[in-house]
Amino acid sequence: MGYACPKCGHIIPGDAKVLIWHLRNVHNAICGHNFTQHITCGQDGCERTFSGRTYVFRKHLGNHREVNLPAPVPLNVAPHEDDGGLSEGSDNDVEDAPDDVPPAAEAEHMWDHFGEQEEVEQHASGLVAGMLASSSTAHSTVTDVVKKTANLLDDITSYVMHRVQEFAAEVGVQPGDENLQSLIADVEAVSHPFQNLNTLYRQRTFFQNCDTFLQAEELPLGIGYYPRSNPQTGNVQQVMRTISFQYIPIKPLLKLIIEKTEIMEIVSHLQPSDDNLLRDFHDGSYCRQRAFLSQPSTLKLILYIDDFEVTNPLSPRAGTHKLGAVYFTFANAPPKYRSSLANMFLLMLYTSGDVKMYGYEALFAQFILDMNSLEQDGIDVDTESFRGNVKVGIAQVVGDNLGIHSLFGRPNNRELQASSLDVIKVLSFVV
C-alpha cells in the first residue's frame, strides 16, 4: 500500500505525508511547505501538476487509492486542460498538517548520511537561499534570522545533550561508553548547520563554491571622465574611469539550466497546433517558415529589456540611480513555465544613463558574439532525457514602450510615428 513517487517512480509505502516527506528529503523538491519545482501527480496516469503549497497536492492524493500503482507519467508534461498547471486554493483556506515527520519505514536508511556536515549544510543553505531569493527580504534581515536560528539550535542541542547525559547516568551507562560518545558526537555534528552561513561574506563564499553558481562578468562600456577635487591642491581634476556593466555569460548559463532542470523534456512535449489556431509563438508563420526556429530541439529565447528605479521614484533625484536589466526565458516552454519568475533568468544589469551615453551596441556586443556561436555551434549537454548538441536562437525581443523604442532608436514618445507593423518589422529584422 502506498503512492508512486512522481520523481523516481518507486512505490512509497504509507499515506500522503510519507510521500511528501520522501519528496522533501530524497529529491529536495520541497522547502518548508512549498514545492521548489513543478510536480506531476503520476498516480494511475494522472497528469495534474502542482506547485506552491504542498497541502493542495496532499489533498489531491486523497482522490487516489493507496495501492501499488504503476510507474508515474514523465515529469513536467504539457499542462492539463482542466487546471493549466496552477495550484488551487489560497494559503489560508486549509491549515497545513505536519508533513515533515519521517515515516518509520524509511527512517532507517534516510538518515544514514544526514549526520555528515556537508549534508546538514546543504539543508541549511536551502533555507538561506530561499530567503535571499525573495526581493522583499534585505540581506541584513537574512543574516539576522540566520544568527538567531543558529542560537536557537545551540540552545536546543545543548538541552538535548544534557538530557542524554542525565538519562545515561540514570540507566547506569558510563560517561566513557563508546555508544554514548558516538551519540553525543552525532548530536554535535548537526548542531551547527549555519556556521558557514552566519555572515554575508560566508554566505557569498559558500554559494560561490556550489556547482550551480555562475559568477557575473564585468564588461566595459566605454571610458568616462569625471570631476574630482584634489585634496592637496584644492583644484578640480578630470579623472578617467572605465564604465562597465554586469554580464552573465549565456553559454555556461544555458548549459547549467539545461543540465540542472528538465527543460529539454518540457520542450519535447510541446507541439505546434495542428488546427491552424494561433495559440503560442511556435504556431505563427514567423516560426514555422524558418527552418532553424521550427526544429524541435532548438531552444528559442525571449529577451526582455526593462529599466527600473531602485530608489524613491517620487524623489527630485529620481533617475540618477536608475538601472536597466536584460533577462530571458524560453519561448518553446509552456506558458505556465514562462509566467513564473523562477524561470526568468537575468542576463545583464547596467546603469540606464551609461547606456544612453554609449549606446546599446556596446552593451550587446559580447552577447551577440555568444549568440552567433550558440546558433552555429550550439552547446553539448548531457541529461537524463537528452544527450547531444543543442542550438539556441532568439525568437522574440519584448519590453515596455520606453525600453523597446529606445533599443530600436526611437527614444522619445513624441517621435513615435511608426505604426505597430513598422515595429514588428524592426523586431523581425533584428531577430
Short mmCIF file of C-alpha atoms in Angstrom, two decimals:
data_model
loop_
_atom_site.label_atom_id
_atom_site.label_comp_id
_atom_site.label_asym_id
_atom_site.label_seq_id
_atom_site.Cartn_x
_atom_site.Cartn_y
_atom_site.Cartn_z
CA MET A 1 0.00 0.00 0.00
CA GLY A 2 1.33 3.43 -0.86
CA TYR A 3 1.82 6.08 -3.51
CA ALA A 4 4.15 6.28 -6.51
CA CYS A 5 6.86 8.93 -6.29
CA PRO A 6 6.48 11.42 -9.19
CA LYS A 7 10.29 11.81 -9.39
CA CYS A 8 11.80 8.32 -9.11
CA GLY A 9 8.76 6.12 -9.74
CA HIS A 10 9.24 3.99 -6.61
CA ILE A 11 6.23 2.91 -4.57
CA ILE A 12 6.45 4.73 -1.23
CA PRO A 13 4.58 2.77 1.45
CA GLY A 14 2.33 4.76 3.73
CA ASP A 15 -0.05 7.70 3.46
CA ALA A 16 0.32 11.04 1.64
CA LYS A 17 2.53 12.50 4.36
CA VAL A 18 5.09 9.78 3.74
CA LEU A 19 5.27 10.71 0.05
CA ILE A 20 5.63 14.40 0.95
CA TRP A 21 8.46 13.54 3.32
CA HIS A 22 10.11 11.43 0.61
CA LEU A 23 9.95 14.28 -1.93
CA ARG A 24 11.47 16.69 0.58
CA ASN A 25 14.35 14.58 1.87
CA VAL A 26 15.23 12.44 -1.15
CA HIS A 27 14.62 14.76 -4.09
CA ASN A 28 14.83 18.21 -2.40
CA ALA A 29 11.57 19.06 -4.17
CA ILE A 30 10.04 20.77 -1.12
CA CYS A 31 11.30 23.60 1.06
CA GLY A 32 9.16 24.20 4.14
CA HIS A 33 5.59 23.70 2.94
CA ASN A 34 6.25 24.79 -0.66
CA PHE A 35 7.35 22.90 -3.75
CA THR A 36 10.64 24.10 -5.24
CA GLN A 37 9.67 22.76 -8.68
CA HIS A 38 6.62 21.65 -10.61
CA ILE A 39 5.45 18.17 -9.60
CA THR A 40 3.23 15.90 -11.70
CA CYS A 41 0.87 13.66 -9.70
CA GLY A 42 1.60 10.49 -11.69
CA GLN A 43 -0.81 8.34 -9.68
CA ASP A 44 -2.57 5.94 -12.02
CA GLY A 45 -1.53 8.06 -15.02
CA CYS A 46 -2.80 11.36 -13.54
CA GLU A 47 -1.15 14.32 -15.32
CA ARG A 48 -2.22 17.01 -12.86
CA THR A 49 0.71 19.31 -11.98
CA PHE A 50 1.33 21.13 -8.72
CA SER A 51 3.46 23.99 -7.46
CA GLY A 52 3.38 26.24 -4.43
CA ARG A 53 1.85 24.89 -1.22
CA THR A 54 2.08 21.15 -0.59
CA TYR A 55 -1.34 20.80 1.04
CA VAL A 56 -3.02 21.06 -2.38
CA PHE A 57 -1.04 18.03 -3.56
CA ARG A 58 -1.80 16.20 -0.31
CA LYS A 59 -5.49 16.92 -0.71
CA HIS A 60 -5.42 15.72 -4.31
CA LEU A 61 -3.76 12.44 -3.33
CA GLY A 62 -6.90 11.65 -1.33
CA ASN A 63 -8.65 11.10 -4.67
CA HIS A 64 -6.32 8.16 -5.41
CA ARG A 65 -6.40 4.87 -3.57
CA GLU A 66 -3.31 3.71 -1.71
CA VAL A 67 -2.40 0.77 -3.91
CA ASN A 68 0.68 -0.48 -5.72
CA LEU A 69 0.48 1.95 -8.59
CA PRO A 70 2.27 1.70 -11.92
CA ALA A 71 5.19 3.95 -12.71
CA PRO A 72 4.14 7.61 -12.89
CA VAL A 73 3.95 9.62 -16.06
CA PRO A 74 7.05 11.66 -17.01
CA LEU A 75 7.61 14.83 -15.03
CA ASN A 76 6.69 18.22 -16.44
CA VAL A 77 4.36 17.12 -19.20
CA ALA A 78 2.16 19.57 -21.04
CA PRO A 79 -0.36 21.33 -18.77
CA HIS A 80 -3.67 19.59 -18.17
CA GLU A 81 -6.61 21.28 -19.80
CA ASP A 82 -8.57 21.43 -16.55
CA ASP A 83 -6.09 23.16 -14.28
CA GLY A 84 -3.46 24.74 -16.53
CA GLY A 85 -0.78 23.67 -14.07
CA LEU A 86 -1.93 26.12 -11.42
CA SER A 87 -2.40 25.33 -7.77
CA GLU A 88 -5.88 25.69 -6.33
CA GLY A 89 -6.99 27.49 -3.20
CA SER A 90 -5.34 30.16 -1.10
CA ASP A 91 -2.78 29.96 1.67
CA ASN A 92 -5.46 30.39 4.34
CA ASP A 93 -8.29 28.03 3.40
CA VAL A 94 -6.62 24.84 4.66
CA GLU A 95 -4.43 24.54 7.70
CA ASP A 96 -1.07 22.90 7.00
CA ALA A 97 -0.81 19.46 8.54
CA PRO A 98 2.65 18.47 9.71
CA ASP A 99 4.27 16.53 6.87
CA ASP A 100 7.87 16.70 7.98
CA VAL A 101 7.75 13.71 10.36
CA PRO A 102 9.82 10.86 8.89
CA PRO A 103 7.92 7.58 8.43
CA ALA A 104 9.35 4.69 10.38
CA ALA A 105 9.66 2.53 7.26
CA GLU A 106 12.04 4.99 5.61
CA ALA A 107 13.78 6.48 8.64
CA GLU A 108 16.20 3.57 8.87
CA HIS A 109 18.02 4.42 5.64
CA MET A 110 17.02 8.04 5.09
CA TRP A 111 19.16 9.31 8.00
CA ASP A 112 22.31 7.38 7.07
CA HIS A 113 24.11 10.43 5.67
CA PHE A 114 22.24 13.21 7.43
CA GLY A 115 24.81 13.40 10.22
CA GLU A 116 27.51 14.42 7.76
CA GLN A 117 28.44 18.10 7.92
CA GLU A 118 28.03 18.64 4.16
CA GLU A 119 24.53 17.17 4.19
CA VAL A 120 23.44 19.37 7.09
CA GLU A 121 24.91 22.47 5.43
CA GLN A 122 23.03 21.70 2.22
CA HIS A 123 19.73 21.74 4.09
CA ALA A 124 20.69 24.98 5.85
CA SER A 125 21.83 26.60 2.60
CA GLY A 126 18.45 25.82 1.03
CA LEU A 127 16.78 27.87 3.76
CA VAL A 128 19.20 30.77 3.30
CA ALA A 129 18.94 30.67 -0.50
CA GLY A 130 15.15 30.78 -0.30
CA MET A 131 15.28 33.94 1.82
CA LEU A 132 17.92 35.59 -0.36
CA ALA A 133 15.82 34.88 -3.46
CA SER A 134 12.97 36.95 -2.05
CA SER A 135 13.07 40.50 -3.40
CA SER A 136 11.34 41.80 -0.28
CA THR A 137 13.94 40.45 2.17
CA ALA A 138 17.04 42.51 2.87
CA HIS A 139 20.43 40.84 3.33
CA SER A 140 20.65 42.23 6.86
CA THR A 141 17.33 40.55 7.70
CA VAL A 142 18.55 37.22 6.32
CA THR A 143 21.75 37.41 8.35
CA ASP A 144 19.80 38.33 11.48
CA VAL A 145 17.41 35.39 11.02
CA VAL A 146 20.33 33.01 10.45
CA LYS A 147 22.12 34.16 13.61
CA LYS A 148 19.01 33.88 15.77
CA THR A 149 18.17 30.47 14.32
CA ALA A 150 21.72 29.29 14.99
CA ASN A 151 21.47 30.49 18.62
CA LEU A 152 18.14 28.68 18.99
CA LEU A 153 19.64 25.45 17.64
CA ASP A 154 22.59 25.82 20.03
CA ASP A 155 20.20 26.05 22.97
CA ILE A 156 18.15 23.09 21.76
CA THR A 157 21.17 20.84 21.17
CA SER A 158 22.69 21.84 24.49
CA TYR A 159 19.49 20.80 26.24
CA VAL A 160 19.35 17.52 24.26
CA MET A 161 22.98 16.77 25.19
CA HIS A 162 22.20 17.48 28.84
CA ARG A 163 19.16 15.19 28.84
CA VAL A 164 21.11 12.41 27.06
CA GLN A 165 23.85 12.53 29.67
CA GLU A 166 21.30 12.59 32.50
CA PHE A 167 19.48 9.59 31.05
CA ALA A 168 22.76 7.71 30.58
CA ALA A 169 23.62 8.29 34.23
CA GLU A 170 20.17 7.10 35.33
CA VAL A 171 20.40 3.79 33.44
CA GLY A 172 23.97 3.21 34.54
CA VAL A 173 25.82 3.98 31.29
CA GLN A 174 29.37 5.11 31.99
CA PRO A 175 30.40 8.57 30.63
CA GLY A 176 33.17 6.97 28.62
CA ASP A 177 30.90 4.40 26.95
CA GLU A 178 31.65 4.12 23.22
CA ASN A 179 28.00 4.16 22.12
CA LEU A 180 27.23 7.15 24.32
CA GLN A 181 30.18 9.10 22.95
CA SER A 182 29.12 8.20 19.41
CA LEU A 183 25.61 9.51 20.09
CA ILE A 184 26.97 12.75 21.56
CA ALA A 185 29.26 13.17 18.55
CA ASP A 186 26.29 12.72 16.16
CA VAL A 187 24.29 15.39 18.00
CA GLU A 188 27.28 17.72 17.98
CA ALA A 189 27.79 17.19 14.23
CA VAL A 190 24.31 18.50 13.37
CA SER A 191 24.20 21.29 15.96
CA HIS A 192 25.93 23.96 13.87
CA PRO A 193 24.36 23.94 10.36
CA PHE A 194 24.83 27.69 9.88
CA GLN A 195 28.46 28.00 10.93
CA ASN A 196 29.48 28.74 7.31
CA LEU A 197 26.39 30.87 6.60
CA ASN A 198 26.16 33.24 9.57
CA THR A 199 27.59 36.32 7.79
CA LEU A 200 27.06 37.86 4.38
CA TYR A 201 30.67 37.14 3.41
CA ARG A 202 30.39 33.48 4.39
CA GLN A 203 27.10 33.15 2.52
CA ARG A 204 28.67 34.51 -0.65
CA THR A 205 31.72 32.27 -0.25
CA PHE A 206 29.55 29.20 0.34
CA PHE A 207 27.34 29.77 -2.70
CA GLN A 208 30.30 30.65 -4.93
CA ASN A 209 31.74 27.22 -4.20
CA CYS A 210 28.49 25.49 -5.24
CA ASP A 211 28.36 23.83 -8.66
CA THR A 212 25.18 25.75 -9.51
CA PHE A 213 26.71 29.21 -9.03
CA LEU A 214 27.76 31.28 -12.04
CA GLN A 215 29.77 34.45 -11.48
CA ALA A 216 28.79 37.53 -13.50
CA GLU A 217 31.45 39.24 -15.62
CA GLU A 218 32.18 42.95 -15.52
CA LEU A 219 32.48 44.16 -19.12
CA PRO A 220 33.45 47.68 -20.26
CA LEU A 221 31.01 50.03 -21.96
CA GLY A 222 33.39 52.91 -22.54
CA ILE A 223 35.66 55.47 -20.94
CA GLY A 224 34.28 58.37 -18.93
CA TYR A 225 35.84 61.46 -17.33
CA TYR A 226 34.51 62.67 -14.01
CA PRO A 227 35.44 65.76 -11.97
CA ARG A 228 37.18 65.05 -8.70
CA SER A 229 38.58 67.51 -6.20
CA ASN A 230 42.26 67.15 -5.33
CA PRO A 231 42.50 67.40 -1.51
CA GLN A 232 46.11 68.55 -1.68
CA THR A 233 45.78 71.37 -4.22
CA GLY A 234 42.04 72.07 -3.94
CA ASN A 235 41.73 72.00 -7.74
CA VAL A 236 39.12 70.02 -9.64
CA GLN A 237 40.61 67.47 -11.99
CA GLN A 238 39.13 65.25 -14.67
CA VAL A 239 39.65 61.62 -13.68
CA MET A 240 39.36 58.83 -16.26
CA ARG A 241 37.22 55.86 -15.28
CA THR A 242 36.10 52.75 -17.13
CA ILE A 243 32.31 52.49 -17.33
CA SER A 244 31.17 48.89 -17.04
CA PHE A 245 28.13 46.67 -16.69
CA GLN A 246 27.44 43.15 -15.40
CA TYR A 247 27.00 40.32 -17.89
CA ILE A 248 26.22 36.70 -17.02
CA PRO A 249 27.82 34.54 -19.76
CA ILE A 250 24.92 32.97 -21.57
CA LYS A 251 26.67 29.83 -22.81
CA PRO A 252 27.63 28.40 -19.39
CA LEU A 253 24.33 29.73 -18.01
CA LEU A 254 22.29 27.81 -20.58
CA LYS A 255 24.36 24.68 -20.07
CA LEU A 256 23.72 24.93 -16.33
CA ILE A 257 19.97 25.44 -16.83
CA ILE A 258 19.65 22.58 -19.30
CA GLU A 259 21.58 20.06 -17.19
CA LYS A 260 20.04 21.02 -13.84
CA THR A 261 16.41 21.25 -14.97
CA GLU A 262 14.01 19.31 -17.18
CA ILE A 263 13.81 21.99 -19.89
CA MET A 264 14.65 19.57 -22.74
CA GLU A 265 11.94 17.16 -21.60
CA ILE A 266 9.47 20.04 -21.33
CA VAL A 267 10.35 21.22 -24.84
CA SER A 268 9.91 17.72 -26.26
CA HIS A 269 6.27 17.63 -25.08
CA LEU A 270 5.34 20.95 -26.67
CA GLN A 271 3.94 20.58 -30.17
CA PRO A 272 2.61 23.25 -32.58
CA SER A 273 -1.14 23.41 -33.14
CA ASP A 274 -2.44 21.17 -35.90
CA ASP A 275 -5.73 23.06 -36.34
CA ASN A 276 -4.23 26.33 -37.67
CA LEU A 277 -5.17 28.21 -34.49
CA LEU A 278 -2.64 30.70 -33.14
CA ARG A 279 -2.08 29.72 -29.50
CA ASP A 280 1.61 30.46 -29.00
CA PHE A 281 4.72 31.77 -30.71
CA HIS A 282 5.55 28.47 -32.42
CA ASP A 283 2.08 28.42 -34.05
CA GLY A 284 2.81 31.58 -36.05
CA SER A 285 4.13 31.79 -39.58
CA TYR A 286 7.33 33.53 -38.43
CA CYS A 287 8.42 30.41 -36.53
CA ARG A 288 7.01 27.84 -38.97
CA GLN A 289 8.66 29.40 -42.04
CA ARG A 290 12.15 29.47 -40.54
CA ALA A 291 13.93 26.14 -40.55
CA PHE A 292 16.14 26.98 -37.57
CA LEU A 293 13.31 28.04 -35.25
CA SER A 294 11.00 25.23 -36.35
CA GLN A 295 13.41 22.50 -35.27
CA PRO A 296 12.00 20.77 -32.13
CA SER A 297 15.37 20.58 -30.35
CA THR A 298 16.21 24.26 -30.86
CA LEU A 299 15.85 26.39 -27.75
CA LYS A 300 14.15 29.66 -28.62
CA LEU A 301 14.79 32.59 -26.28
CA ILE A 302 12.55 35.51 -25.43
CA LEU A 303 14.61 38.55 -24.41
CA TYR A 304 13.10 41.12 -22.05
CA ILE A 305 14.54 44.60 -21.57
CA ASP A 306 13.35 46.91 -18.84
CA ASP A 307 14.52 49.85 -16.72
CA PHE A 308 13.61 50.23 -13.08
CA GLU A 309 14.14 52.73 -10.28
CA VAL A 310 15.87 51.38 -7.17
CA THR A 311 15.20 54.48 -5.05
CA ASN A 312 12.14 56.62 -4.37
CA PRO A 313 10.54 57.24 -7.80
CA LEU A 314 8.95 60.47 -6.49
CA SER A 315 12.25 61.91 -5.35
CA PRO A 316 13.56 65.04 -7.14
CA ARG A 317 16.67 62.99 -7.94
CA ALA A 318 14.69 60.11 -9.42
CA GLY A 319 16.51 58.60 -12.38
CA THR A 320 20.00 59.23 -11.05
CA HIS A 321 20.40 55.62 -9.91
CA LYS A 322 18.07 54.05 -12.47
CA LEU A 323 19.12 50.59 -13.57
CA GLY A 324 18.35 48.53 -16.64
CA ALA A 325 18.14 44.77 -16.94
CA VAL A 326 18.03 42.22 -19.73
CA TYR A 327 16.64 38.81 -18.86
CA PHE A 328 15.28 35.87 -20.82
CA THR A 329 13.04 32.84 -20.77
CA PHE A 330 12.27 30.04 -23.23
CA ALA A 331 9.70 30.56 -25.98
CA ASN A 332 9.19 26.84 -26.56
CA ALA A 333 8.26 26.14 -22.95
CA PRO A 334 4.55 26.07 -22.00
CA PRO A 335 3.11 29.44 -20.90
CA LYS A 336 2.72 28.27 -17.30
CA TYR A 337 6.52 27.99 -17.04
CA ARG A 338 7.22 31.26 -18.86
CA SER A 339 4.95 33.16 -16.49
CA SER A 340 6.92 32.07 -13.42
CA LEU A 341 9.60 34.40 -12.07
CA ALA A 342 11.71 31.35 -11.23
CA ASN A 343 12.07 30.67 -14.98
CA MET A 344 13.16 34.20 -15.95
CA PHE A 345 16.94 34.40 -15.89
CA LEU A 346 18.99 37.57 -15.52
CA LEU A 347 21.42 38.23 -18.37
CA MET A 348 22.65 41.83 -17.97
CA LEU A 349 22.49 44.61 -15.40
CA TYR A 350 23.57 48.15 -16.23
CA THR A 351 23.05 51.80 -15.36
CA SER A 352 20.46 53.36 -17.67
CA GLY A 353 22.40 56.60 -18.01
CA ASP A 354 25.51 54.76 -19.20
CA VAL A 355 23.58 53.05 -22.00
CA LYS A 356 22.16 56.41 -23.11
CA MET A 357 25.72 57.70 -23.29
CA TYR A 358 27.45 54.75 -25.01
CA GLY A 359 24.54 53.02 -26.76
CA TYR A 360 23.14 49.51 -26.91
CA GLU A 361 25.73 48.46 -29.47
CA ALA A 362 28.45 48.34 -26.82
CA LEU A 363 26.06 46.70 -24.34
CA PHE A 364 25.09 43.80 -26.62
CA ALA A 365 28.48 43.28 -28.32
CA GLN A 366 29.58 40.25 -26.28
CA PHE A 367 26.06 38.82 -26.17
CA ILE A 368 25.80 38.92 -29.98
CA LEU A 369 29.10 37.03 -30.30
CA ASP A 370 27.87 34.38 -27.87
CA MET A 371 24.52 34.04 -29.64
CA ASN A 372 26.21 33.61 -33.03
CA SER A 373 28.25 30.78 -31.52
CA LEU A 374 25.15 29.19 -29.95
CA GLU A 375 23.24 29.38 -33.22
CA GLN A 376 26.03 27.91 -35.33
CA ASP A 377 27.86 25.53 -32.99
CA GLY A 378 25.40 25.02 -30.12
CA ILE A 379 26.36 23.55 -26.76
CA ASP A 380 26.93 19.93 -25.76
CA VAL A 381 24.73 18.78 -22.88
CA ASP A 382 24.24 15.51 -21.04
CA THR A 383 20.94 14.99 -19.20
CA GLU A 384 18.73 12.03 -18.34
CA SER A 385 16.24 12.89 -21.10
CA PHE A 386 18.62 14.34 -23.72
CA ARG A 387 22.23 13.88 -24.68
CA GLY A 388 23.77 15.76 -27.58
CA ASN A 389 24.15 19.20 -29.10
CA VAL A 390 21.56 21.92 -28.51
CA LYS A 391 21.38 25.03 -30.67
CA VAL A 392 19.91 28.25 -29.35
CA GLY A 393 18.40 31.25 -31.12
CA ILE A 394 16.46 34.42 -30.35
CA ALA A 395 12.76 34.16 -31.03
CA GLN A 396 11.43 37.45 -29.65
CA VAL A 397 12.62 40.72 -28.14
CA VAL A 398 9.99 42.28 -25.90
CA GLY A 399 9.76 45.08 -23.36
CA ASP A 400 7.77 48.12 -22.34
CA ASN A 401 7.20 51.15 -24.55
CA LEU A 402 10.33 53.03 -23.48
CA GLY A 403 12.64 50.03 -23.49
CA ILE A 404 11.70 48.70 -26.93
CA HIS A 405 11.74 52.05 -28.72
CA SER A 406 14.98 53.16 -27.12
CA LEU A 407 16.53 49.85 -28.20
CA PHE A 408 15.45 50.41 -31.79
CA GLY A 409 16.34 54.10 -31.98
CA ARG A 410 13.02 55.77 -31.09
CA PRO A 411 13.61 57.03 -27.52
CA ASN A 412 11.13 59.92 -27.50
CA ASN A 413 7.41 59.14 -27.37
CA ARG A 414 6.68 62.33 -29.32
CA GLU A 415 8.69 60.95 -32.19
CA LEU A 416 6.80 57.66 -32.30
CA GLN A 417 5.11 57.97 -35.66
CA ALA A 418 5.73 54.38 -36.72
CA SER A 419 2.81 52.01 -36.77
CA SER A 420 2.70 48.70 -34.95
CA LEU A 421 3.55 46.99 -38.23
CA ASP A 422 6.76 49.01 -38.51
CA VAL A 423 7.83 47.90 -35.03
CA ILE A 424 7.14 44.26 -35.85
CA LYS A 425 9.24 44.56 -39.00
CA VAL A 426 12.13 46.02 -37.00
CA LEU A 427 11.90 43.18 -34.46
CA SER A 428 11.79 40.57 -37.20
CA PHE A 429 14.84 42.10 -38.87
CA VAL A 430 16.88 42.06 -35.65
CA VAL A 431 15.90 38.51 -34.74
#
